[in-house]
PDB file of C-alpha atoms in Angstrom:
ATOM      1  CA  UNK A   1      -6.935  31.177  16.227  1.00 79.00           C
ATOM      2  CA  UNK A   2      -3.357  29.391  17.327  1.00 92.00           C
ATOM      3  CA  UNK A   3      -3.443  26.110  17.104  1.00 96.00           C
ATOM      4  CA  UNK A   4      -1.961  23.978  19.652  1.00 97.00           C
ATOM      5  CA  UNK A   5      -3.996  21.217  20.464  1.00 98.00           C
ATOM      6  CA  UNK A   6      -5.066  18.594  17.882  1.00 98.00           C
ATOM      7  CA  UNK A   7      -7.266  15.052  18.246  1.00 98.00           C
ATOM      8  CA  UNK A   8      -7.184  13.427  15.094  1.00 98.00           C
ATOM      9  CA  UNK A   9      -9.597  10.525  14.160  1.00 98.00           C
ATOM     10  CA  UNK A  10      -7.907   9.422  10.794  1.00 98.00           C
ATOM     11  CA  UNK A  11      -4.324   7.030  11.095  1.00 97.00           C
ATOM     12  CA  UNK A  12      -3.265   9.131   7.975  1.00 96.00           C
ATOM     13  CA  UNK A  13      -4.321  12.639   9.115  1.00 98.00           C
ATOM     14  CA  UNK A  14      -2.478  11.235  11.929  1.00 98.00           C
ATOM     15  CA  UNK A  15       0.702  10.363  10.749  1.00 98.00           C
ATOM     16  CA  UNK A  16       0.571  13.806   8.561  1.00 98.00           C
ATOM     17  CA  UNK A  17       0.376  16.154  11.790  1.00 98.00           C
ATOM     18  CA  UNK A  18       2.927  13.596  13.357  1.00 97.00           C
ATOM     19  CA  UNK A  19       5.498  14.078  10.927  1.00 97.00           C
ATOM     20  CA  UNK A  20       5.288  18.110  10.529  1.00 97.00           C
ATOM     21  CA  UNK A  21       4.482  19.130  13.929  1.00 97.00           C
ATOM     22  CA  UNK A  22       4.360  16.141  16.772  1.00 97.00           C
ATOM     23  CA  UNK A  23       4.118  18.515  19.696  1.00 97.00           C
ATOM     24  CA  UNK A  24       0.378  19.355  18.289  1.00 98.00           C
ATOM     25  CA  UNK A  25      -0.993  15.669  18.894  1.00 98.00           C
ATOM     26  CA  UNK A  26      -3.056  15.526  22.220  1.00 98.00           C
ATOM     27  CA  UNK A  27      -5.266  12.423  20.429  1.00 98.00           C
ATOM     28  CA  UNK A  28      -5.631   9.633  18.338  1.00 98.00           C
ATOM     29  CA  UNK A  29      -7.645   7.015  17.701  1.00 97.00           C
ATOM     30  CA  UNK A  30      -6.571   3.502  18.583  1.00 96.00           C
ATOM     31  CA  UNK A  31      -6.317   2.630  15.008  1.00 95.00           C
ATOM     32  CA  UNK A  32      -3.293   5.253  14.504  1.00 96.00           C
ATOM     33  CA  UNK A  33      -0.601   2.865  14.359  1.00 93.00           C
ATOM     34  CA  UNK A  34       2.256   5.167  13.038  1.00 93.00           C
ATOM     35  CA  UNK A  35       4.483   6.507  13.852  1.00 95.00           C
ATOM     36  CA  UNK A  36       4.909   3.680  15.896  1.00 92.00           C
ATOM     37  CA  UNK A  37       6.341   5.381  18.798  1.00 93.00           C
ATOM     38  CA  UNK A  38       2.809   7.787  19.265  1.00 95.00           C
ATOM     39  CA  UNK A  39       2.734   9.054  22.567  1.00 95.00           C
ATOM     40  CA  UNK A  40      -0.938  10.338  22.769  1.00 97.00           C
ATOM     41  CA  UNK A  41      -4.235   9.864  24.531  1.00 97.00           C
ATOM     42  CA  UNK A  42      -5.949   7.129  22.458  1.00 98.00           C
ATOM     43  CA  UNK A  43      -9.983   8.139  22.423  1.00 98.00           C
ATOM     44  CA  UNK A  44     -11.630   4.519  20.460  1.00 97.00           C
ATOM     45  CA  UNK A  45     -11.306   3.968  16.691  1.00 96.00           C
ATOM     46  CA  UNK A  46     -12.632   5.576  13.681  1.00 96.00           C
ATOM     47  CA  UNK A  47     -16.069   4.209  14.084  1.00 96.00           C
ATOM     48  CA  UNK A  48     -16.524   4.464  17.204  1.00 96.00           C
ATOM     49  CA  UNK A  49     -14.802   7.371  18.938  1.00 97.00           C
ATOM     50  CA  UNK A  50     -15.149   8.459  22.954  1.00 98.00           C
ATOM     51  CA  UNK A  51     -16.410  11.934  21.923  1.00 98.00           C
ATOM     52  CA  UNK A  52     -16.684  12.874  25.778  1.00 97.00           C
ATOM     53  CA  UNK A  53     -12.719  11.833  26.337  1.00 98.00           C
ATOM     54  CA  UNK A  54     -12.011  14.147  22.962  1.00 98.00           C
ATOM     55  CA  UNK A  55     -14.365  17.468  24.809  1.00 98.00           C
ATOM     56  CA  UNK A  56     -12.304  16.589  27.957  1.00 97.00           C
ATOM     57  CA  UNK A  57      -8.828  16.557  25.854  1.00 98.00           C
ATOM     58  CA  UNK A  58     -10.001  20.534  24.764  1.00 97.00           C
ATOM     59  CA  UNK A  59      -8.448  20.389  21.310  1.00 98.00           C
ATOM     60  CA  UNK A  60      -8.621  23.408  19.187  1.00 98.00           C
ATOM     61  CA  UNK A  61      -8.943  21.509  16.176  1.00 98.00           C
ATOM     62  CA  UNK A  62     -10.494  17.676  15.509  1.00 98.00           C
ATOM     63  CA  UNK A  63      -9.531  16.316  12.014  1.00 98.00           C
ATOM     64  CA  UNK A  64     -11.280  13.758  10.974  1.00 98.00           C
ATOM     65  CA  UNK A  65     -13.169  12.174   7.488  1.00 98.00           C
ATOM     66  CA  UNK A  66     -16.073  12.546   5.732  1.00 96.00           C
ATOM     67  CA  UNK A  67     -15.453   8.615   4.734  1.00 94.00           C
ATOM     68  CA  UNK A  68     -13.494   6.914   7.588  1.00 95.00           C
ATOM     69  CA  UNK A  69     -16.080   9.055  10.243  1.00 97.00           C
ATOM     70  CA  UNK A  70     -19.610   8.965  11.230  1.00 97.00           C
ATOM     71  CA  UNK A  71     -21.392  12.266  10.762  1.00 97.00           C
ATOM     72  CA  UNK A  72     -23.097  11.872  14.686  1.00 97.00           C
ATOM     73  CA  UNK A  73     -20.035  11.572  16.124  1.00 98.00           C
ATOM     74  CA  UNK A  74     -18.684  14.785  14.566  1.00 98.00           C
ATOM     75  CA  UNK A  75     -21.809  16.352  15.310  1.00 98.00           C
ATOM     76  CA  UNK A  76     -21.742  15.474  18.966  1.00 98.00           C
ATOM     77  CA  UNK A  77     -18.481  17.101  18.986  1.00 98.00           C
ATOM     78  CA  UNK A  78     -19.415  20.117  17.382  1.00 98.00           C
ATOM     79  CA  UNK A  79     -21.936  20.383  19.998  1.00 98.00           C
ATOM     80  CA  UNK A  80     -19.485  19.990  22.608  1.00 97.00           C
ATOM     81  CA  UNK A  81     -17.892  23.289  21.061  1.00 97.00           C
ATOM     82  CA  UNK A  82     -15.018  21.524  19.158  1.00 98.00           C
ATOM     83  CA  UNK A  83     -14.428  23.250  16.346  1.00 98.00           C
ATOM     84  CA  UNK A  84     -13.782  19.741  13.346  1.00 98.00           C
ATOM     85  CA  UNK A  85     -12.269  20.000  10.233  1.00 98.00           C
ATOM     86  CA  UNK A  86     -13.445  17.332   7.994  1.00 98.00           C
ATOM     87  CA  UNK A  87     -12.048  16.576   4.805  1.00 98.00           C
ATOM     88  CA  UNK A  88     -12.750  14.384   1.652  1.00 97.00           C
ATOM     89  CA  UNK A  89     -10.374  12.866  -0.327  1.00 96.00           C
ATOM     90  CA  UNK A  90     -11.437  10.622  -3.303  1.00 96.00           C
ATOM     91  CA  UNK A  91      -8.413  11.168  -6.078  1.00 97.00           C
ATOM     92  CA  UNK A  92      -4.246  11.981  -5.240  1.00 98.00           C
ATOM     93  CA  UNK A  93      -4.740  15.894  -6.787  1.00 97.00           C
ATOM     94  CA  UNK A  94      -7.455  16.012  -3.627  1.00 98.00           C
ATOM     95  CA  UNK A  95      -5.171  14.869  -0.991  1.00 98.00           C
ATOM     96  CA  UNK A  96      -2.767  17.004  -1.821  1.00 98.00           C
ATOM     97  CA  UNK A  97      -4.863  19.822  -1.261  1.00 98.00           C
ATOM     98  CA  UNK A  98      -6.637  18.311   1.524  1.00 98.00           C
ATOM     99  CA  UNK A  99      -3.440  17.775   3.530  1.00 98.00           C
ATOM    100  CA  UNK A 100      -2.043  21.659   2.566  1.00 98.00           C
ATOM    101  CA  UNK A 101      -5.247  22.813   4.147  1.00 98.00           C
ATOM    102  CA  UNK A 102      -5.220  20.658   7.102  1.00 98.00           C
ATOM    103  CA  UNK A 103      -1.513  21.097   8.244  1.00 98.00           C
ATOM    104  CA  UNK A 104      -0.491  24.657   6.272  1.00 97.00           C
ATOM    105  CA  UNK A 105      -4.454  26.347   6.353  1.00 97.00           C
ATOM    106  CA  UNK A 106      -6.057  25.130   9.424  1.00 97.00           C
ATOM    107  CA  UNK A 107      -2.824  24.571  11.617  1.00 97.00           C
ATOM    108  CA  UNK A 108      -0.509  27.505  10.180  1.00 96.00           C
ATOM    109  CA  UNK A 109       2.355  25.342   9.511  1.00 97.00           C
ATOM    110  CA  UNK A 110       4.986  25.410   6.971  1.00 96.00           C
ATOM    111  CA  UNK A 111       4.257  23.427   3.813  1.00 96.00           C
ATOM    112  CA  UNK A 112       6.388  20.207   4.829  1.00 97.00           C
ATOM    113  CA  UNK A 113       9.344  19.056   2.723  1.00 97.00           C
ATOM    114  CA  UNK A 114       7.446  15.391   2.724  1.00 97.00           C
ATOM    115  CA  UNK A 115       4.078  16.736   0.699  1.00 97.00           C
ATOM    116  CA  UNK A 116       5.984  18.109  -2.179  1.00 97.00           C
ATOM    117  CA  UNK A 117       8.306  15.061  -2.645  1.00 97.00           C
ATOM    118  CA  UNK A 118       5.074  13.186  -2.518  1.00 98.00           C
ATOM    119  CA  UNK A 119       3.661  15.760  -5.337  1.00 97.00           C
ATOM    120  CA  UNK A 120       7.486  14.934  -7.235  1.00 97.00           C
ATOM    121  CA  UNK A 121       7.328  11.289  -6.586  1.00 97.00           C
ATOM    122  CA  UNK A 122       3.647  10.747  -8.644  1.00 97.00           C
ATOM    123  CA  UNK A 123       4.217  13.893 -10.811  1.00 95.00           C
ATOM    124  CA  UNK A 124       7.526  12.369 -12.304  1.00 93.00           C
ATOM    125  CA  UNK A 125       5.982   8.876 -12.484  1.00 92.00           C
ATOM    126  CA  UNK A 126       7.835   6.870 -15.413  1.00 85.00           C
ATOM    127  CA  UNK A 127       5.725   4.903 -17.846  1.00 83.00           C
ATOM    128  CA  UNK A 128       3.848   2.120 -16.996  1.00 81.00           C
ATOM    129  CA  UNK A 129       3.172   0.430 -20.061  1.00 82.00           C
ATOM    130  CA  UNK A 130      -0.013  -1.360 -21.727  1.00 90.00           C
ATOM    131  CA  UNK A 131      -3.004  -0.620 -18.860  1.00 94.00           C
ATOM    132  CA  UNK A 132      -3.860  -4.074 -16.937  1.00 97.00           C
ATOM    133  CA  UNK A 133      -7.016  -4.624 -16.135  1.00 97.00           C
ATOM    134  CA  UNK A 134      -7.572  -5.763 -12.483  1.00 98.00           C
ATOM    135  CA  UNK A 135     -10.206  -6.558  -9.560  1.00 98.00           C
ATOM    136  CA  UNK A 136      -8.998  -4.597  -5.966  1.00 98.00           C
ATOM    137  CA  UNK A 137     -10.356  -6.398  -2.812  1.00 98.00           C
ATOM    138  CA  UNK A 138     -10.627  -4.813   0.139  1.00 98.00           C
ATOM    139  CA  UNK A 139     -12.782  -7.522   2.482  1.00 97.00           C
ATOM    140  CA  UNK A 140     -13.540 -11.320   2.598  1.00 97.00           C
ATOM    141  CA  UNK A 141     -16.648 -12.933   3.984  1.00 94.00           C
ATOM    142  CA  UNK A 142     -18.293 -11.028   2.096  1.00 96.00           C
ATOM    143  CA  UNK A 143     -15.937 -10.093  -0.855  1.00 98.00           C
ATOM    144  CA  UNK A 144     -15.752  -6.585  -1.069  1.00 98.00           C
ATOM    145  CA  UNK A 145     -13.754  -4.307  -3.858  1.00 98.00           C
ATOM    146  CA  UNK A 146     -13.113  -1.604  -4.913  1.00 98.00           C
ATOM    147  CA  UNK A 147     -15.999   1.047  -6.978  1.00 97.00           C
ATOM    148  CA  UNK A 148     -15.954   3.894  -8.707  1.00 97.00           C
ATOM    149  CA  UNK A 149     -14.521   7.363  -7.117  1.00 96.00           C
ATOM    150  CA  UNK A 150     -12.408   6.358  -4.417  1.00 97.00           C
ATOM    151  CA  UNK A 151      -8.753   7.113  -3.757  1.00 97.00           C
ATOM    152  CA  UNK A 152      -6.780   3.852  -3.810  1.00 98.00           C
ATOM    153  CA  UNK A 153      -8.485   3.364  -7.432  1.00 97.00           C
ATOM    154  CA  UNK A 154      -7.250   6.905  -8.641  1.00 98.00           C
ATOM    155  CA  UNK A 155      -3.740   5.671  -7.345  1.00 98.00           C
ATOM    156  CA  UNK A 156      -3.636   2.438  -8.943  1.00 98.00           C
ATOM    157  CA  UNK A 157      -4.893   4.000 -12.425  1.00 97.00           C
ATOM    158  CA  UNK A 158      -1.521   6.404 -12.498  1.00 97.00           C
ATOM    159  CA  UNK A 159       0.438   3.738 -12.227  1.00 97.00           C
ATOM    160  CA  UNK A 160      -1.394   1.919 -15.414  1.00 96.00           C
ATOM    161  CA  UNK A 161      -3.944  -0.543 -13.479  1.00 97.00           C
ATOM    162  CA  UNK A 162      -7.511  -0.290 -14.588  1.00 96.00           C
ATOM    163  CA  UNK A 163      -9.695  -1.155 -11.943  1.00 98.00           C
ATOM    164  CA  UNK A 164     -12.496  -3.019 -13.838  1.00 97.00           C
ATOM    165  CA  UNK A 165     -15.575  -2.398 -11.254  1.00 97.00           C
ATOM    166  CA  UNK A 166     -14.487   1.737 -11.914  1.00 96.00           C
ATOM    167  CA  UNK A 167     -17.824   2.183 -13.268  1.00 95.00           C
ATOM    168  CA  UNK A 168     -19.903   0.522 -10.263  1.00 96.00           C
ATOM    169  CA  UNK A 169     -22.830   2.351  -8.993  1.00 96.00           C
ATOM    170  CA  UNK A 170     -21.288   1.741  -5.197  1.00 97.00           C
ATOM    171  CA  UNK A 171     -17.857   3.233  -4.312  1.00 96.00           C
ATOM    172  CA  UNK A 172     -16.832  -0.526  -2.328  1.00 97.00           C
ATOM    173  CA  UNK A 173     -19.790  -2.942  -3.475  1.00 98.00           C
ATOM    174  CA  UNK A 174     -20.506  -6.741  -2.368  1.00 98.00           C
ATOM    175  CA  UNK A 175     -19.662  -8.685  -5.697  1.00 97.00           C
ATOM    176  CA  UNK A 176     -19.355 -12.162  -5.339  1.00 97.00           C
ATOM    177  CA  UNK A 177     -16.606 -13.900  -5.858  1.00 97.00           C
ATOM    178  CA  UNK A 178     -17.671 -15.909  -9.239  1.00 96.00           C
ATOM    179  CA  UNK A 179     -18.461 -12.745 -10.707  1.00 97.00           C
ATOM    180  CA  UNK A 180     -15.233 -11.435  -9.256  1.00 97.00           C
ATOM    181  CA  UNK A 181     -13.427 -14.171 -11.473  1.00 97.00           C
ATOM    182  CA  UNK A 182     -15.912 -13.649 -14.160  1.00 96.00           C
ATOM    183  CA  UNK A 183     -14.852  -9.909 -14.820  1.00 96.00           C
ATOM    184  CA  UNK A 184     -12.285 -10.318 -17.369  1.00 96.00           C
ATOM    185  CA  UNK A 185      -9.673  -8.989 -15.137  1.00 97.00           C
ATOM    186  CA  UNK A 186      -5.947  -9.648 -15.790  1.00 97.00           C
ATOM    187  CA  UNK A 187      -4.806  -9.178 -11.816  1.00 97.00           C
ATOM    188  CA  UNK A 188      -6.192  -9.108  -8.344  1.00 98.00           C
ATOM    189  CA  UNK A 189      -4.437  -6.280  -6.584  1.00 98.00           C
ATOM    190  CA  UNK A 190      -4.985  -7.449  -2.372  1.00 98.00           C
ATOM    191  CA  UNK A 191      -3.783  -4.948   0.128  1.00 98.00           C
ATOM    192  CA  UNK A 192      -2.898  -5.755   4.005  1.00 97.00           C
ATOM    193  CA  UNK A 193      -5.331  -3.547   4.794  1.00 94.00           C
ATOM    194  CA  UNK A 194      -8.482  -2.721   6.045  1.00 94.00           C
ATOM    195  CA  UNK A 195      -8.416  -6.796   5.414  1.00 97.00           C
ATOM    196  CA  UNK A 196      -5.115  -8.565   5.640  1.00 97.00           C
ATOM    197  CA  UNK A 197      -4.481 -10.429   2.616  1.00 98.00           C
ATOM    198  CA  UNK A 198      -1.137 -12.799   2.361  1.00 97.00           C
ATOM    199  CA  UNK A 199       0.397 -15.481   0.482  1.00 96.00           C
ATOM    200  CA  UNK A 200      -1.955 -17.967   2.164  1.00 96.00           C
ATOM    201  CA  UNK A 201      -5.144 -16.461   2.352  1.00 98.00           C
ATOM    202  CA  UNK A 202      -6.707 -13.633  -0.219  1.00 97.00           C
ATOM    203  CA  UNK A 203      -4.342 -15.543  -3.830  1.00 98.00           C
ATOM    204  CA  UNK A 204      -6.280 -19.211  -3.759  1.00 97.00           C
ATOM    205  CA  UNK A 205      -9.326 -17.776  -4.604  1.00 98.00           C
ATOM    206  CA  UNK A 206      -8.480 -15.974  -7.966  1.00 98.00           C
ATOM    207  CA  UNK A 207      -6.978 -19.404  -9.444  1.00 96.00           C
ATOM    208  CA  UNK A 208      -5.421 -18.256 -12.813  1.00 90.00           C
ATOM    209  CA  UNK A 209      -4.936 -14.679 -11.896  1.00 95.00           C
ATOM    210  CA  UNK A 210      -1.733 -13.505 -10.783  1.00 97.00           C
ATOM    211  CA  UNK A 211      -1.751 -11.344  -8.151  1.00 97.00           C
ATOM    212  CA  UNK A 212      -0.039  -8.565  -6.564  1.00 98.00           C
ATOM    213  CA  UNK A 213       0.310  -8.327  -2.451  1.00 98.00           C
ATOM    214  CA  UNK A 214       0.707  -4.519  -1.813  1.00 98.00           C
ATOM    215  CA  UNK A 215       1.151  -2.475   1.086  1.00 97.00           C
ATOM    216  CA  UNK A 216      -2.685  -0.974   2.395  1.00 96.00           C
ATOM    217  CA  UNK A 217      -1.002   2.151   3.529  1.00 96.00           C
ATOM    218  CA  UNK A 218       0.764   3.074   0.474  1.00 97.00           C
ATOM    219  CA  UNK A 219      -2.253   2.358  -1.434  1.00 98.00           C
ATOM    220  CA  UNK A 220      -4.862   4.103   1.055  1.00 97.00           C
ATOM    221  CA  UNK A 221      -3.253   6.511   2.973  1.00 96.00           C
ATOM    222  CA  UNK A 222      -3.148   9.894   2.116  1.00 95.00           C
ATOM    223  CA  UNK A 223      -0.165  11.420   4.370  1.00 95.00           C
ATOM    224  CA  UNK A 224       4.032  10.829   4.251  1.00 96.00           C
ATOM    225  CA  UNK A 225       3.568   7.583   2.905  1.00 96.00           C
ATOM    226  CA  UNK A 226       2.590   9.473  -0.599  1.00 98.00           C
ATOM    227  CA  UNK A 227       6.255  10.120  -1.166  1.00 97.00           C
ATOM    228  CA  UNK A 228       7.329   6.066  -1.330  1.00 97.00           C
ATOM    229  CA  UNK A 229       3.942   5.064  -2.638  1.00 98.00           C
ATOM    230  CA  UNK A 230       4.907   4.990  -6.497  1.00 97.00           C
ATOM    231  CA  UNK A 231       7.783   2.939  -5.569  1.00 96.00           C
ATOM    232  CA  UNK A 232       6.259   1.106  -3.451  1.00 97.00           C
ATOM    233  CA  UNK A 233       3.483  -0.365  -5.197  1.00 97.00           C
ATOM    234  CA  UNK A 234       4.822  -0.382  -8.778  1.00 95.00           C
ATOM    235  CA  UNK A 235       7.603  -2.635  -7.326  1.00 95.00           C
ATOM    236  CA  UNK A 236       4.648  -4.989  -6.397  1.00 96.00           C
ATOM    237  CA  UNK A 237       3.054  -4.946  -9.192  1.00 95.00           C
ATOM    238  CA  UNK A 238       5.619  -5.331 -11.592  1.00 93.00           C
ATOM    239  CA  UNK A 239       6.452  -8.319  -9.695  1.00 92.00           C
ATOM    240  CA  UNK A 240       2.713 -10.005 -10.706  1.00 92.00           C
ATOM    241  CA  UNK A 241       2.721  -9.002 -13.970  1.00 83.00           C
ATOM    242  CA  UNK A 242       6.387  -9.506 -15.412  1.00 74.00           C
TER     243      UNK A 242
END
């Protein structure tokens, strides 16, 4: 089947399809924030999508995540007779194949230029010296972090940071914060996203640790941002730890 009409419930997925082929975007979810000049029906966010708005929108394809998505939603599509695509991507070797079958398998599009300077950009990394052990927050009230298995934490390890709740029986567990300082960490990485951290408000509570402010797409999105990621966030860290 052709594909010309795509909804896509994940900001990255979103940004992916809107980079290689804009004209296919009918839908996004209110959360898709780039590019910032997305001209598309908005149907709710990731959590909480209008499934009747996305039947009405007839796409033949809905993209969505096995992680940022709730499994009734996509079923209640499905029953509507949308055919969804859902993909899972938990290291940087799987979103690279995750994307190639989203945009080059399922759409029948042209590998884009972006995806393999992203693969050239992490593939020619340059070293990163002694590993640093580290604590990655992702939410405040309550303190959430970063587990074992999940994408951002395959990232950070490339580029030498050793994320030292890897082993945790949850993928993003509730540790509190004493324990948090208790870990024997060397950093606290804190991304803008899903929770903001800044200068003022994520640092104060990690008194002794330095800490490195980083950009939540480039560490958690999995679409054009790949290619400046390295950059990105090794200039970030290099700036906590030097």
């Amino acid at each position: 089947m052709t594909i010309r009409r795509v909804v896509s419930l994940v900001p990255s997925l979103t940004e992916a399809v809107a980079a290689t082929a804009p004209e296919l975007l009918v839908g996004a979810t209110d959360w898709c924030d780039h590019p910032a000049d997305l001209d598309v029906v908005r149907v709710g966010g990731t959590k909480n999508p209008d499934t009747a708005r996305i039947a009405r929108l007839a796409p033949d394809l809905v993209i969505a995540n096995e992680e940022e998505n709730r499994a009734p939603d996509l079923a209640a599509l499905r029953a509507a007779g949308l055919t969804v695509l859902v993909t899972e991507i938990r290291t940087l070797d799987q979103a690279f194949r995750e994307l190639e079958r989203v945009l080059v398998d399922a759409c029948g599009l042209p590998r884009p230029a972006w995806l393999d300077a992203a693969r050239t950009a992490w593939h020619q990394l340059p070293p990163t010296g002694p590993p640093v052990r580290a604590v990655v927050p992702v939410w405040r009230r309550p303190w959430m972090v970063l587990g074992r298995d999940t994408f951002a934490g395959d990232l950070l390890a490339r580029l030498g940071v050793v994320n030292v709740l890897a082993a945790h029986a949850e993928r993003y567990p509730r540790v509190p914060l004493d324990e948090l300082n208790a870990s024997g960490a060397e950093l606290v990485v804190l991304p803008d996203e899903p929770y903001r951290f800044t200068h003022d408000d994520g640092p104060e509570a990690f008194p002794g640790l330095p800490s490195a402010l980083v950009s939540g797409r480039h560490l958690t999105w999995y679409g054009p941002s790949l290619a400046q990621a390295p950059a990105v966030l090794g200039r970030a860290l290099r700036a906590a730890v030097r």
